[in-house]
Short mmCIF file of C-alpha atoms in Angstrom, two decimals:
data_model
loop_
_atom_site.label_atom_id
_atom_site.label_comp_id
_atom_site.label_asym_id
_atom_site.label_seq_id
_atom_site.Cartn_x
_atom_site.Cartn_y
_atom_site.Cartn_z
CA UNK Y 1 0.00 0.00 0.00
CA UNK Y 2 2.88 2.10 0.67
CA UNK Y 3 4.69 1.65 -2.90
CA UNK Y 4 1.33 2.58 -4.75
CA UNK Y 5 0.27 5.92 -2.21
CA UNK Y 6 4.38 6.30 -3.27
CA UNK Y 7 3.70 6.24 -6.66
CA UNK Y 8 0.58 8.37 -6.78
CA UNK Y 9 2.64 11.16 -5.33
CA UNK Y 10 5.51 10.77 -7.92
CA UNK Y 11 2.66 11.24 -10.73
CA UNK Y 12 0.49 14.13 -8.66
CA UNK Y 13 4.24 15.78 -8.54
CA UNK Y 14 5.11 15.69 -12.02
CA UNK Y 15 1.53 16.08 -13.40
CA UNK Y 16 2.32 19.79 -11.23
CA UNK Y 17 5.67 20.05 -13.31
CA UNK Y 18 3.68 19.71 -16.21
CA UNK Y 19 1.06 22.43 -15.36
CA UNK Y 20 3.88 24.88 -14.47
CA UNK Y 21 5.32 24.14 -18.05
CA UNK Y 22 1.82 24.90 -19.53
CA UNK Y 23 1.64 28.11 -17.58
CA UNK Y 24 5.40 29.54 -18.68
CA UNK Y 25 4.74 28.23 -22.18
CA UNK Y 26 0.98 30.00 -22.25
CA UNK Y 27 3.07 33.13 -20.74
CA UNK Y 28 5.86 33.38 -23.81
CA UNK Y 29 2.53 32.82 -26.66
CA UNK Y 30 0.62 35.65 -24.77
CA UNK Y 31 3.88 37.64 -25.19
CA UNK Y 32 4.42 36.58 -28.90
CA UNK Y 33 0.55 37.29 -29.88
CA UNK Y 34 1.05 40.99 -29.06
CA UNK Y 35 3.59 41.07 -31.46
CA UNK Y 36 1.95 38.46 -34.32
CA UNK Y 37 0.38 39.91 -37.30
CA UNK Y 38 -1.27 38.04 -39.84
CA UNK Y 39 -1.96 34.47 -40.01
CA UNK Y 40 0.58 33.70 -37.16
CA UNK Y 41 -2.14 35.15 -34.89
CA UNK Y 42 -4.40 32.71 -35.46
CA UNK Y 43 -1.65 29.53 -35.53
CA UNK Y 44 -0.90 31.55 -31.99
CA UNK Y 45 -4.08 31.60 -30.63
CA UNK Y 46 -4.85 27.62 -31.78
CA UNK Y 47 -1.72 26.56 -29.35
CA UNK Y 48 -2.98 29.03 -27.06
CA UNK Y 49 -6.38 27.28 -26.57
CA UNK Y 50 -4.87 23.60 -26.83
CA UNK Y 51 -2.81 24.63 -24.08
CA UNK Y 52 -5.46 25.95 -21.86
CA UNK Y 53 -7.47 22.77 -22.67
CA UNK Y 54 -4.56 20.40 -21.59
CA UNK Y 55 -3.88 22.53 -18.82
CA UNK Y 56 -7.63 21.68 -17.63
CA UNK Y 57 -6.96 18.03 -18.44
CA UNK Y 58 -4.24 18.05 -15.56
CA UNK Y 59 -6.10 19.95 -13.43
CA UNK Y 60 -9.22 17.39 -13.25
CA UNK Y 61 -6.28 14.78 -13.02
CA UNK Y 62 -4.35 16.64 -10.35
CA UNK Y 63 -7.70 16.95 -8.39
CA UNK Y 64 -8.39 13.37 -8.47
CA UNK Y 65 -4.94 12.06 -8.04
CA UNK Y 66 -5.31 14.46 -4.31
CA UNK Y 67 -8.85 13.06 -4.04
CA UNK Y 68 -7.36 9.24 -3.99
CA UNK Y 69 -3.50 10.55 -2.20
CA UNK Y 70 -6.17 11.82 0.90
CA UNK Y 71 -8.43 8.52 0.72
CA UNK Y 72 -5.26 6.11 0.76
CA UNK Y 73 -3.49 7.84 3.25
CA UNK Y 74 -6.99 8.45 5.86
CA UNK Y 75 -8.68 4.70 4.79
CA UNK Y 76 -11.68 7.02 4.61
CA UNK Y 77 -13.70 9.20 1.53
CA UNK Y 78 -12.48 12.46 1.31
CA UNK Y 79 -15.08 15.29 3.01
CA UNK Y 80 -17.45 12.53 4.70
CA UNK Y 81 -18.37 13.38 7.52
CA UNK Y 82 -18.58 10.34 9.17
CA UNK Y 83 -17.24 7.40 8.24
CA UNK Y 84 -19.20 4.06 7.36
CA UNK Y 85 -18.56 2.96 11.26
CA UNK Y 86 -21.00 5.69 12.33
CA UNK Y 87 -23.70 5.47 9.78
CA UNK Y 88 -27.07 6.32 11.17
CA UNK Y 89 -28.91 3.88 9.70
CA UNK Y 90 -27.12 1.41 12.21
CA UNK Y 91 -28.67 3.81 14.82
CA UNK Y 92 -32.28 3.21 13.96
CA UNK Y 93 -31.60 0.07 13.83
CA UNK Y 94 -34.41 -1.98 15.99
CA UNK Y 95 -33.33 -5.74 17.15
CA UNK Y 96 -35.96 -7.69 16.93
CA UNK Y 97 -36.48 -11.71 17.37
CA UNK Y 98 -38.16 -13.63 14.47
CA UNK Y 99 -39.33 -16.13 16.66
CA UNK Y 100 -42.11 -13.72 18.00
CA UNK Y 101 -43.17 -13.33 14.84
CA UNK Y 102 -43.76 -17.22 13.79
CA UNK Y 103 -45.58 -17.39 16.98
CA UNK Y 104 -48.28 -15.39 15.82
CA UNK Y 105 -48.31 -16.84 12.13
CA UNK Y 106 -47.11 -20.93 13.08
CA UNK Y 107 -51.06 -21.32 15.60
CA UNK Y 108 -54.55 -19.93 14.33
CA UNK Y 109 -55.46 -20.35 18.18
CA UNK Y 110 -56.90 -17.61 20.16
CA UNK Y 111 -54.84 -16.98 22.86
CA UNK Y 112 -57.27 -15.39 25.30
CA UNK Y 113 -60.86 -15.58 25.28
CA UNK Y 114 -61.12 -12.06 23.66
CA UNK Y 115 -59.10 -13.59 20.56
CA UNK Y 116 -61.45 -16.65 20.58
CA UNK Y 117 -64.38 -13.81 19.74
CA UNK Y 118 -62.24 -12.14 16.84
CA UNK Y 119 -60.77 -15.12 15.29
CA UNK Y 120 -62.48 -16.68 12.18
CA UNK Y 121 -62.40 -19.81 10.52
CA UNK Y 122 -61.76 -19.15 6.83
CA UNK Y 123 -62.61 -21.66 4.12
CA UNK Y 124 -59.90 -20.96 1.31
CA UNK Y 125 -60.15 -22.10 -2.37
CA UNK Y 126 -57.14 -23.01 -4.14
CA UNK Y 127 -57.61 -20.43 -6.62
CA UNK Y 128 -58.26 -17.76 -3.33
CA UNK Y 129 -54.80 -19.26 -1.73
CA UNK Y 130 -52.97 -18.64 -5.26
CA UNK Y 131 -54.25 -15.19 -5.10
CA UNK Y 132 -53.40 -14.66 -1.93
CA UNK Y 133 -49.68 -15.89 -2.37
CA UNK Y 134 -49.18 -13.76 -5.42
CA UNK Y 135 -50.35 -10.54 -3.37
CA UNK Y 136 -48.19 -11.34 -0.13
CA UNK Y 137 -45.20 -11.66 -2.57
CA UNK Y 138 -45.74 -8.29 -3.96
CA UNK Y 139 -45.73 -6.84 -0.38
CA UNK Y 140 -42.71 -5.35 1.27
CA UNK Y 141 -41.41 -7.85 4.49
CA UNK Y 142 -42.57 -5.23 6.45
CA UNK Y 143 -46.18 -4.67 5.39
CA UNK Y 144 -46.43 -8.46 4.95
CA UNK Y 145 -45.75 -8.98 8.75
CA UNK Y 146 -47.94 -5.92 9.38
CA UNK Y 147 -51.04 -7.21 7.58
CA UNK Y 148 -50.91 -11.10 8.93
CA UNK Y 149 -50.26 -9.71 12.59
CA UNK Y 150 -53.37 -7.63 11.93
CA UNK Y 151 -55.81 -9.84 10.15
CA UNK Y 152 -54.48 -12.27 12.86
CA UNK Y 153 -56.16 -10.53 15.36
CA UNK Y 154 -53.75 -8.34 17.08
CA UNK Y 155 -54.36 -4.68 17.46
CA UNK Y 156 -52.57 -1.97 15.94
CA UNK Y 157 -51.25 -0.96 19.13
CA UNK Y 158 -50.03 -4.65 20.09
CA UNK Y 159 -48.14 -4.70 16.61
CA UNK Y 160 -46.25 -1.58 17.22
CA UNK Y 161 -45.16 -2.65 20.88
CA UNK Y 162 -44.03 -6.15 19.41
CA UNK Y 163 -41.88 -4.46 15.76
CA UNK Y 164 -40.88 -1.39 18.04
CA UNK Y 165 -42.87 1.06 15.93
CA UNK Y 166 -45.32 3.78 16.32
CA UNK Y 167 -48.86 3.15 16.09
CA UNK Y 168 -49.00 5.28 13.00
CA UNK Y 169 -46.48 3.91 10.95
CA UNK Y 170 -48.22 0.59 11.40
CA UNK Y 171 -51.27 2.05 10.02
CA UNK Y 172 -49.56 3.51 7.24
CA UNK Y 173 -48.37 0.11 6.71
CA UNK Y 174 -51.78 -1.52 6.48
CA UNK Y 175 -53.68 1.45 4.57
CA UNK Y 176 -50.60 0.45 2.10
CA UNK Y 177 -50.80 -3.15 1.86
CA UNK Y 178 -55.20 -3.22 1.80
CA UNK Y 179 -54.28 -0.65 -1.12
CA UNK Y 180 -51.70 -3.33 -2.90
CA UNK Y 181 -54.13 -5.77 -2.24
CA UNK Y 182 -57.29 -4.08 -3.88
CA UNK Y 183 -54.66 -2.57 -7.07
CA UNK Y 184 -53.62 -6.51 -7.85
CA UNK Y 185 -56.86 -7.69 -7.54
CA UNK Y 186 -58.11 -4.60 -9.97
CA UNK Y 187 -55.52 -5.34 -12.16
CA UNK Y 188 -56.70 -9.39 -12.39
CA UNK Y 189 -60.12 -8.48 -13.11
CA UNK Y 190 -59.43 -6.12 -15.98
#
């Protein structure tokens, strides 16, 4: 790692040489074009422009040979911030154990009498559990989980205590997926 930050510095250092060459060559033209007459002006004026042009050329290269010199030499992107160690996504970040969650999918028992009232036997066609696949496949994780906790019985409050969420962001998440639901199902009818 050493020999190549070693060699980007022996090409950011001449690449300089050659932009200081560029400028004291551009200088003697300028000098020369106040003298030109004729069609010299215009031969002077061409090598004036390709030399402004090249000069740019080793500027963008000088800028990203300091760019990579500063990323070697700190292991980190150049005017971050942060680096990837302190991302805040990691920060919002809520643990959670899957194994709560197949508890309320793996049993279609009520768990308390109350449950016993809301919970349903439903009769399912093959062609209704096709459709039904087809539409939870479409739905984010999230809103998947959401919806089966939900139409499982559990209250929108209970869901947010058990994923960690606010109440409202879990009924974002099932105004969403009904919506999903009812756009596939348009879409199969038309």
């Amino acid at each position: 790692m050493k020999e190549l930050l070693k060699e980007y510095e022996e090409c950011l250092t001449n690449t300089r040489f050659q932009v200081k060459n560029i400028d004291v060559e551009s200088t003697i033209i300028k000098a020369a074009l106040q003298n030109a007459r004729g069609r010299k002006v215009t031969k002077l004026r061409d090598e004036l422009k390709a030399l402004t042009d090249e000069k740019g050329i080793l500027n963008s290269i000088i800028s990203d040979l300091t760019f990579t010199i500063d990323w070697l030499k700190t292991g980190r992107q150049p005017g971050a911030r942060r680096g990837i160690e302190r991302t805040a996504a990691y920060d919002r970040e809520k643990p959670f154990d899957p194994a709560v969650l197949e508890r309320h999918f793996s049993t279609r028992q009520a768990e308390t009498p109350w449950d016993r009232e809301r919970t349903k036997e439903i009769v399912w066609t093959k062609r209704d559990a096709l459709i039904m696949q087809m539409v939870l496949h479409k739905l984010s994780d999230r809103d998947r989980d959401i919806l089966l906790m939900y139409e499982g019985g559990k209250s929108q409050y209970e869901i947010a205590e058990l994923l960690d969420m606010k109440r409202s962001t879990v009924q974002k998440a099932i105004r969403s997926a009904k919506k999903k639901i009812i756009d596939i199902k348009y879409k199969e009818h038309v």
